[in-house]
PDB file of C-alpha atoms in Angstrom:
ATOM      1  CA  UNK A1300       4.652  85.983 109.409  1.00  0.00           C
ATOM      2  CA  UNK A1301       7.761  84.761 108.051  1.00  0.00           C
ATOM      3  CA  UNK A1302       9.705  85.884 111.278  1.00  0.00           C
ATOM      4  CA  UNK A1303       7.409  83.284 113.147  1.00  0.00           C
ATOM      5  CA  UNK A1304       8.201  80.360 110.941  1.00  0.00           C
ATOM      6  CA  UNK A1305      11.468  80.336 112.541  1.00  0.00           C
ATOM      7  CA  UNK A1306      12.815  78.488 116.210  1.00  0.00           C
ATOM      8  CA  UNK A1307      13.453  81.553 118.811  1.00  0.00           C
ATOM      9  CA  UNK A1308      16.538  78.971 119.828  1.00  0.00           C
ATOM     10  CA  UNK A1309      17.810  78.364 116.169  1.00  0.00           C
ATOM     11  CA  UNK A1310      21.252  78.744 117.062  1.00  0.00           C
ATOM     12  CA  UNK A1311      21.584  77.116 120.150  1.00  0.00           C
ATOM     13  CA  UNK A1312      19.407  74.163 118.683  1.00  0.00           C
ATOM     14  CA  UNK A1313      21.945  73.803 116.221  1.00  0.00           C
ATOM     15  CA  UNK A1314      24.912  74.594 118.564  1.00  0.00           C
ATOM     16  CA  UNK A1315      23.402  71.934 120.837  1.00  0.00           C
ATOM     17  CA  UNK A1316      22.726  69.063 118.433  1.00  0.00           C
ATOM     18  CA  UNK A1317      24.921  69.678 115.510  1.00  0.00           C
ATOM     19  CA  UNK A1318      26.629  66.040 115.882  1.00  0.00           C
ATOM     20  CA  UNK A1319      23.415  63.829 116.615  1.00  0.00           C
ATOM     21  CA  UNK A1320      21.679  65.664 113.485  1.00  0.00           C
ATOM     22  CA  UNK A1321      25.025  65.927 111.447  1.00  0.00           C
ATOM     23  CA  UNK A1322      25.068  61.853 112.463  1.00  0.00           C
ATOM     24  CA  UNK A1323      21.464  61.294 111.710  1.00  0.00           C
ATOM     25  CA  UNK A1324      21.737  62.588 108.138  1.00  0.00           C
ATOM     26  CA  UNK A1325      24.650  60.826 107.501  1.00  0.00           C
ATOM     27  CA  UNK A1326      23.024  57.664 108.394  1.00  0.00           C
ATOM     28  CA  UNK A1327      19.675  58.399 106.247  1.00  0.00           C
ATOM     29  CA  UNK A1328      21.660  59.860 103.577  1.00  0.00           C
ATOM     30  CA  UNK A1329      23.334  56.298 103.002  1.00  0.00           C
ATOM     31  CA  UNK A1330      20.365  54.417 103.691  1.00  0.00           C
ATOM     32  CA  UNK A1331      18.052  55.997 101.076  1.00  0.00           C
ATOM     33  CA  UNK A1332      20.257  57.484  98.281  1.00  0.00           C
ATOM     34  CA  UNK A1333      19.870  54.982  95.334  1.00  0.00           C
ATOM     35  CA  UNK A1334      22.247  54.973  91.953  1.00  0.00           C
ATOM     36  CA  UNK A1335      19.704  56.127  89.279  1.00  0.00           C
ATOM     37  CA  UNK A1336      21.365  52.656  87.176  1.00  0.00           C
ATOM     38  CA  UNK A1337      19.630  50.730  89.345  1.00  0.00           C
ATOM     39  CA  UNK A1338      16.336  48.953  87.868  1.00  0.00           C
ATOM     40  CA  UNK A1339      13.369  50.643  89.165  1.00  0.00           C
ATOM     41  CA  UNK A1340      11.962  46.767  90.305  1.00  0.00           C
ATOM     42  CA  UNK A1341      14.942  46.522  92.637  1.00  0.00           C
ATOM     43  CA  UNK A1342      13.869  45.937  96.597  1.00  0.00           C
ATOM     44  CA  UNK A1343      16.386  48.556  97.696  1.00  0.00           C
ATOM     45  CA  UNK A1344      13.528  51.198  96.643  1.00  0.00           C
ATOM     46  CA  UNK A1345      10.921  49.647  98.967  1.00  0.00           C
ATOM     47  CA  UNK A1346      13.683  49.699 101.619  1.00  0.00           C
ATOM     48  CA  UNK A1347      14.665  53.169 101.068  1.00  0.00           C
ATOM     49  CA  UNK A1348      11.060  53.933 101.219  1.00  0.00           C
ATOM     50  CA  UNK A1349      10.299  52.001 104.326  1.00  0.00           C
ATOM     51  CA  UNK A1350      13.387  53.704 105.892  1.00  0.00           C
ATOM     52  CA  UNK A1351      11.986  57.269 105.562  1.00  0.00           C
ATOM     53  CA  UNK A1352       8.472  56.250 106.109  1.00  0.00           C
ATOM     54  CA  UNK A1353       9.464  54.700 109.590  1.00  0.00           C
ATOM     55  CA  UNK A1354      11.136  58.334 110.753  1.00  0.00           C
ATOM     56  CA  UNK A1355       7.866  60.398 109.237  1.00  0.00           C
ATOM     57  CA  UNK A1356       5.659  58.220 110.871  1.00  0.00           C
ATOM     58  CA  UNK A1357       7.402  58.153 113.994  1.00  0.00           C
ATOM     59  CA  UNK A1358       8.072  60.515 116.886  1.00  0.00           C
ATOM     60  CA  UNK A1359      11.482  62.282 115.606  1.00  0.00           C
ATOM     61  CA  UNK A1360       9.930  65.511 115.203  1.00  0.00           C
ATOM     62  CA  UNK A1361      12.893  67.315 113.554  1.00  0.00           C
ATOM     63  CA  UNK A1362      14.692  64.030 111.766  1.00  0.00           C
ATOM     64  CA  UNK A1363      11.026  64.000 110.199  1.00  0.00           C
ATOM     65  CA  UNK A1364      11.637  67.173 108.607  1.00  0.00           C
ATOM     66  CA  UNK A1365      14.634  65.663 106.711  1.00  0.00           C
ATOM     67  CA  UNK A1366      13.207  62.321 106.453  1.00  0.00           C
ATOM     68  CA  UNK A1367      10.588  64.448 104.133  1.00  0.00           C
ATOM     69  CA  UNK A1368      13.394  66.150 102.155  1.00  0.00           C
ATOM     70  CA  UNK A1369      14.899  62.878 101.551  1.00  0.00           C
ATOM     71  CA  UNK A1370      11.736  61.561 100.046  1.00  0.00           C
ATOM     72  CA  UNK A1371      11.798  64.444  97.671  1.00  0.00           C
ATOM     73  CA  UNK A1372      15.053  63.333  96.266  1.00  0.00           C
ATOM     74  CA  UNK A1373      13.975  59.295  96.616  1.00  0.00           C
ATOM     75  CA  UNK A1374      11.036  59.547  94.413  1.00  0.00           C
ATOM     76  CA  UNK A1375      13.084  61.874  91.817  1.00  0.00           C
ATOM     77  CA  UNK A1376      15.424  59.081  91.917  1.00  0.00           C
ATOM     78  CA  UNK A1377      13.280  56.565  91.421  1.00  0.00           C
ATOM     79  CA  UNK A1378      11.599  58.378  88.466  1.00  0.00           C
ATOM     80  CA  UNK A1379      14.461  58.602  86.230  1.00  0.00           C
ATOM     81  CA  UNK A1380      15.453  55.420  87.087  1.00  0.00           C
ATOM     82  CA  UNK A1381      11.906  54.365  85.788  1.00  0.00           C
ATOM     83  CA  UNK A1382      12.800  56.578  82.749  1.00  0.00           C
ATOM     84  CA  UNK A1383      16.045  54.731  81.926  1.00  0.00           C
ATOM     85  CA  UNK A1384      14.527  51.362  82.191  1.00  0.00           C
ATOM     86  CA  UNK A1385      11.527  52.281  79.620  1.00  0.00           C
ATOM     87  CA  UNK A1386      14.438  53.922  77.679  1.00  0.00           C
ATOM     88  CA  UNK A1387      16.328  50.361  77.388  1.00  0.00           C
ATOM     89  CA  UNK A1388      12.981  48.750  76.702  1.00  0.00           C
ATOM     90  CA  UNK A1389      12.591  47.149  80.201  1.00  0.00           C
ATOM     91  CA  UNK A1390       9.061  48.543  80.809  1.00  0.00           C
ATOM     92  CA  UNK A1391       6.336  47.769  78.343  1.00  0.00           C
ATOM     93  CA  UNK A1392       4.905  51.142  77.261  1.00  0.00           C
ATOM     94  CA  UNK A1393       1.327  51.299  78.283  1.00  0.00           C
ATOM     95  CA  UNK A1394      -1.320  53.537  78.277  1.00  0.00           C
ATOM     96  CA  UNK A1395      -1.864  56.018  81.234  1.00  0.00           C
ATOM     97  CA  UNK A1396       1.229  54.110  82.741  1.00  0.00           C
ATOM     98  CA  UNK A1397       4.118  57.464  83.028  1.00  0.00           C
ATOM     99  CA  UNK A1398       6.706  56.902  84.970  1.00  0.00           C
ATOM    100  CA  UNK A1399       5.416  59.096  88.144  1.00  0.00           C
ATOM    101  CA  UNK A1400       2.509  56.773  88.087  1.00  0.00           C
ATOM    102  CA  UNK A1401       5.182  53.502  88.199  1.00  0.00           C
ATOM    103  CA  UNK A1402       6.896  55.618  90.842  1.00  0.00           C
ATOM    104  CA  UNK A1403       3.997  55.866  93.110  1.00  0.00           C
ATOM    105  CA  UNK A1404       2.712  52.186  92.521  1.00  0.00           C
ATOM    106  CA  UNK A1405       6.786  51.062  93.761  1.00  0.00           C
ATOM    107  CA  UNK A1406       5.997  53.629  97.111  1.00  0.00           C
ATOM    108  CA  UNK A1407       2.520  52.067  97.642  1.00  0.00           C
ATOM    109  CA  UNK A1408       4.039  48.436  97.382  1.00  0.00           C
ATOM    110  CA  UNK A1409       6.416  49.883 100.271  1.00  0.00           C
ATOM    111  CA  UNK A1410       3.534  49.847 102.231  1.00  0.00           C
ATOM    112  CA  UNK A1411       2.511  46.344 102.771  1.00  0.00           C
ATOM    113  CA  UNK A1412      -0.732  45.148 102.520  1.00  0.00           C
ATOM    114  CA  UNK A1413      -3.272  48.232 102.278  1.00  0.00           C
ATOM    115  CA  UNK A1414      -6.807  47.278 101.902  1.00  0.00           C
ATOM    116  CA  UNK A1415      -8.197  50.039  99.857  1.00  0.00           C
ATOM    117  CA  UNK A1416      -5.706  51.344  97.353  1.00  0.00           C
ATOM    118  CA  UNK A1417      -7.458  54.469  96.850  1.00  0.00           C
ATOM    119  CA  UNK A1418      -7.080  55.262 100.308  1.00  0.00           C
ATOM    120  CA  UNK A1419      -3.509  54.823 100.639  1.00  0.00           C
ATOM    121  CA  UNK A1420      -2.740  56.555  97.373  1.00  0.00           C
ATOM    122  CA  UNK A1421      -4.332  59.620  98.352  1.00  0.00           C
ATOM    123  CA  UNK A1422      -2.295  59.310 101.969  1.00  0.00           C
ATOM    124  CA  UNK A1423       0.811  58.791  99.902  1.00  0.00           C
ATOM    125  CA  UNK A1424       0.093  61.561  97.238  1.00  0.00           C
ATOM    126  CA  UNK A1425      -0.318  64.415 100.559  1.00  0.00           C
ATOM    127  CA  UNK A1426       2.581  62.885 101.761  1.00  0.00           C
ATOM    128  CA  UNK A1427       4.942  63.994  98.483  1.00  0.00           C
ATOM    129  CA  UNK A1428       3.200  67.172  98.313  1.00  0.00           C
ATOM    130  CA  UNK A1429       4.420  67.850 101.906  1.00  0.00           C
ATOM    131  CA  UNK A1430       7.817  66.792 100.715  1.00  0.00           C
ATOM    132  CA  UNK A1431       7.884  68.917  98.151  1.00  0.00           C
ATOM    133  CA  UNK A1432       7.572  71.891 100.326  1.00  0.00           C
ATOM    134  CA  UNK A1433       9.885  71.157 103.101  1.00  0.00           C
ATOM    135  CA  UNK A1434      12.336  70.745 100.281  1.00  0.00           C
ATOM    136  CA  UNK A1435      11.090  74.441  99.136  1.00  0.00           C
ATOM    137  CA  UNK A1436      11.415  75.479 102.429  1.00  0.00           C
ATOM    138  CA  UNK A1437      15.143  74.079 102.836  1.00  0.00           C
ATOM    139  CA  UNK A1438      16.596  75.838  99.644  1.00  0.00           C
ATOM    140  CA  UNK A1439      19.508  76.065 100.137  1.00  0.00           C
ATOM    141  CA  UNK A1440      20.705  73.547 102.660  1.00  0.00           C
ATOM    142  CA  UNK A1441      18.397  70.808 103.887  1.00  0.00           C
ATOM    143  CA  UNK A1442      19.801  71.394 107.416  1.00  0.00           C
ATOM    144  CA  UNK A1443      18.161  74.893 107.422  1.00  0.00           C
ATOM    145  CA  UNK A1444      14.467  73.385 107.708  1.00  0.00           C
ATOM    146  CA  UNK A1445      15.688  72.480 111.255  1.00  0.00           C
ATOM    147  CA  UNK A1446      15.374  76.211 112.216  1.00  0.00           C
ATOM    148  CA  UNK A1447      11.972  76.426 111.403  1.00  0.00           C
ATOM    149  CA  UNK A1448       8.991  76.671 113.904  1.00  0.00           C
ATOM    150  CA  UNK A1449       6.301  74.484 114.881  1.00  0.00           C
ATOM    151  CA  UNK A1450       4.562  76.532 113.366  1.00  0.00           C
ATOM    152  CA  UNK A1451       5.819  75.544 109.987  1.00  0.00           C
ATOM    153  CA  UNK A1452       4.317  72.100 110.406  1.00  0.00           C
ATOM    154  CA  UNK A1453       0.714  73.775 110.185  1.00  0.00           C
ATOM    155  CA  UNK A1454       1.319  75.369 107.382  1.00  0.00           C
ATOM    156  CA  UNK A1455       2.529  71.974 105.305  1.00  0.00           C
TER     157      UNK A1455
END
């Protein structure tokens, strides 16, 4: 099973693309990694958001593999950066408010204007789960979940 969660091609797919992915990473890389000292209410988190969003929701099959990594690393971002700003007393503590939940309520607001909350939530919520595993699946290099199979993508 394992055997067929990998590309036939890997090596030519990488020998054959290495600059337009090593370019694309680059490029997403600088567009969604945030410093964690920056307040968890700045717009550069909806942007980073909308960024990665835009390539998982599009048709770039294997940038949408590492657009899912990146979200991984955005939302553990984000988090801590929530976490420093209720350290410093800049977020009132509330109940039932941790800092995943201010996390996800900063990616829903990335969305626009949803008309049922609950819906979008739960699309949002599958959405870091799959995240989670393509970053699993690219231990140790997020470049290696390139070499992975279509049929991967059932399996997330």
């Amino acid at each position: 099973m394992a055997q067929n969660l990998l590309r036939d091609d890997a090596k030519d797919f990488f020998a054959n693309n290495i600059l337009s992915i090593y370019e694309f990473w680059l490029d997403l890389i600088r567009r969604t990694t945030l410093p964690t000292n920056l307040s968890y209410t700045d717009p550069s988190w909806i942007a980073a958001f909308q960024s990665l969003d835009n390539i998982i929701e599009g048709d770039m099959h294997p940038q949408s593999r590492l657009a899912y990594f990146q979200l991984t690393h955005v939302m553990a971002s984000l988090k801590k950066s929530v976490q420093n700003d209720r350290r410093y007393g800049r977020i009132e503590s509330k109940v039932g408010q941790r800092d995943a939940n201010i996390a996800l309520d900063i990616y829903l607001k990335a969305q626009g204007v949803v008309s049922n909350h609950k819906v979008v939530r739960q699309r949002l919520h599958k959405r870091l789960r799959i995240s989670k595993r393509w970053a699993h699946f690219a231990w140790p290099s997020p470049l290696l979940i390139l070499t992975h199979s279509k049929m991967a993508d059932r399996i997330m």
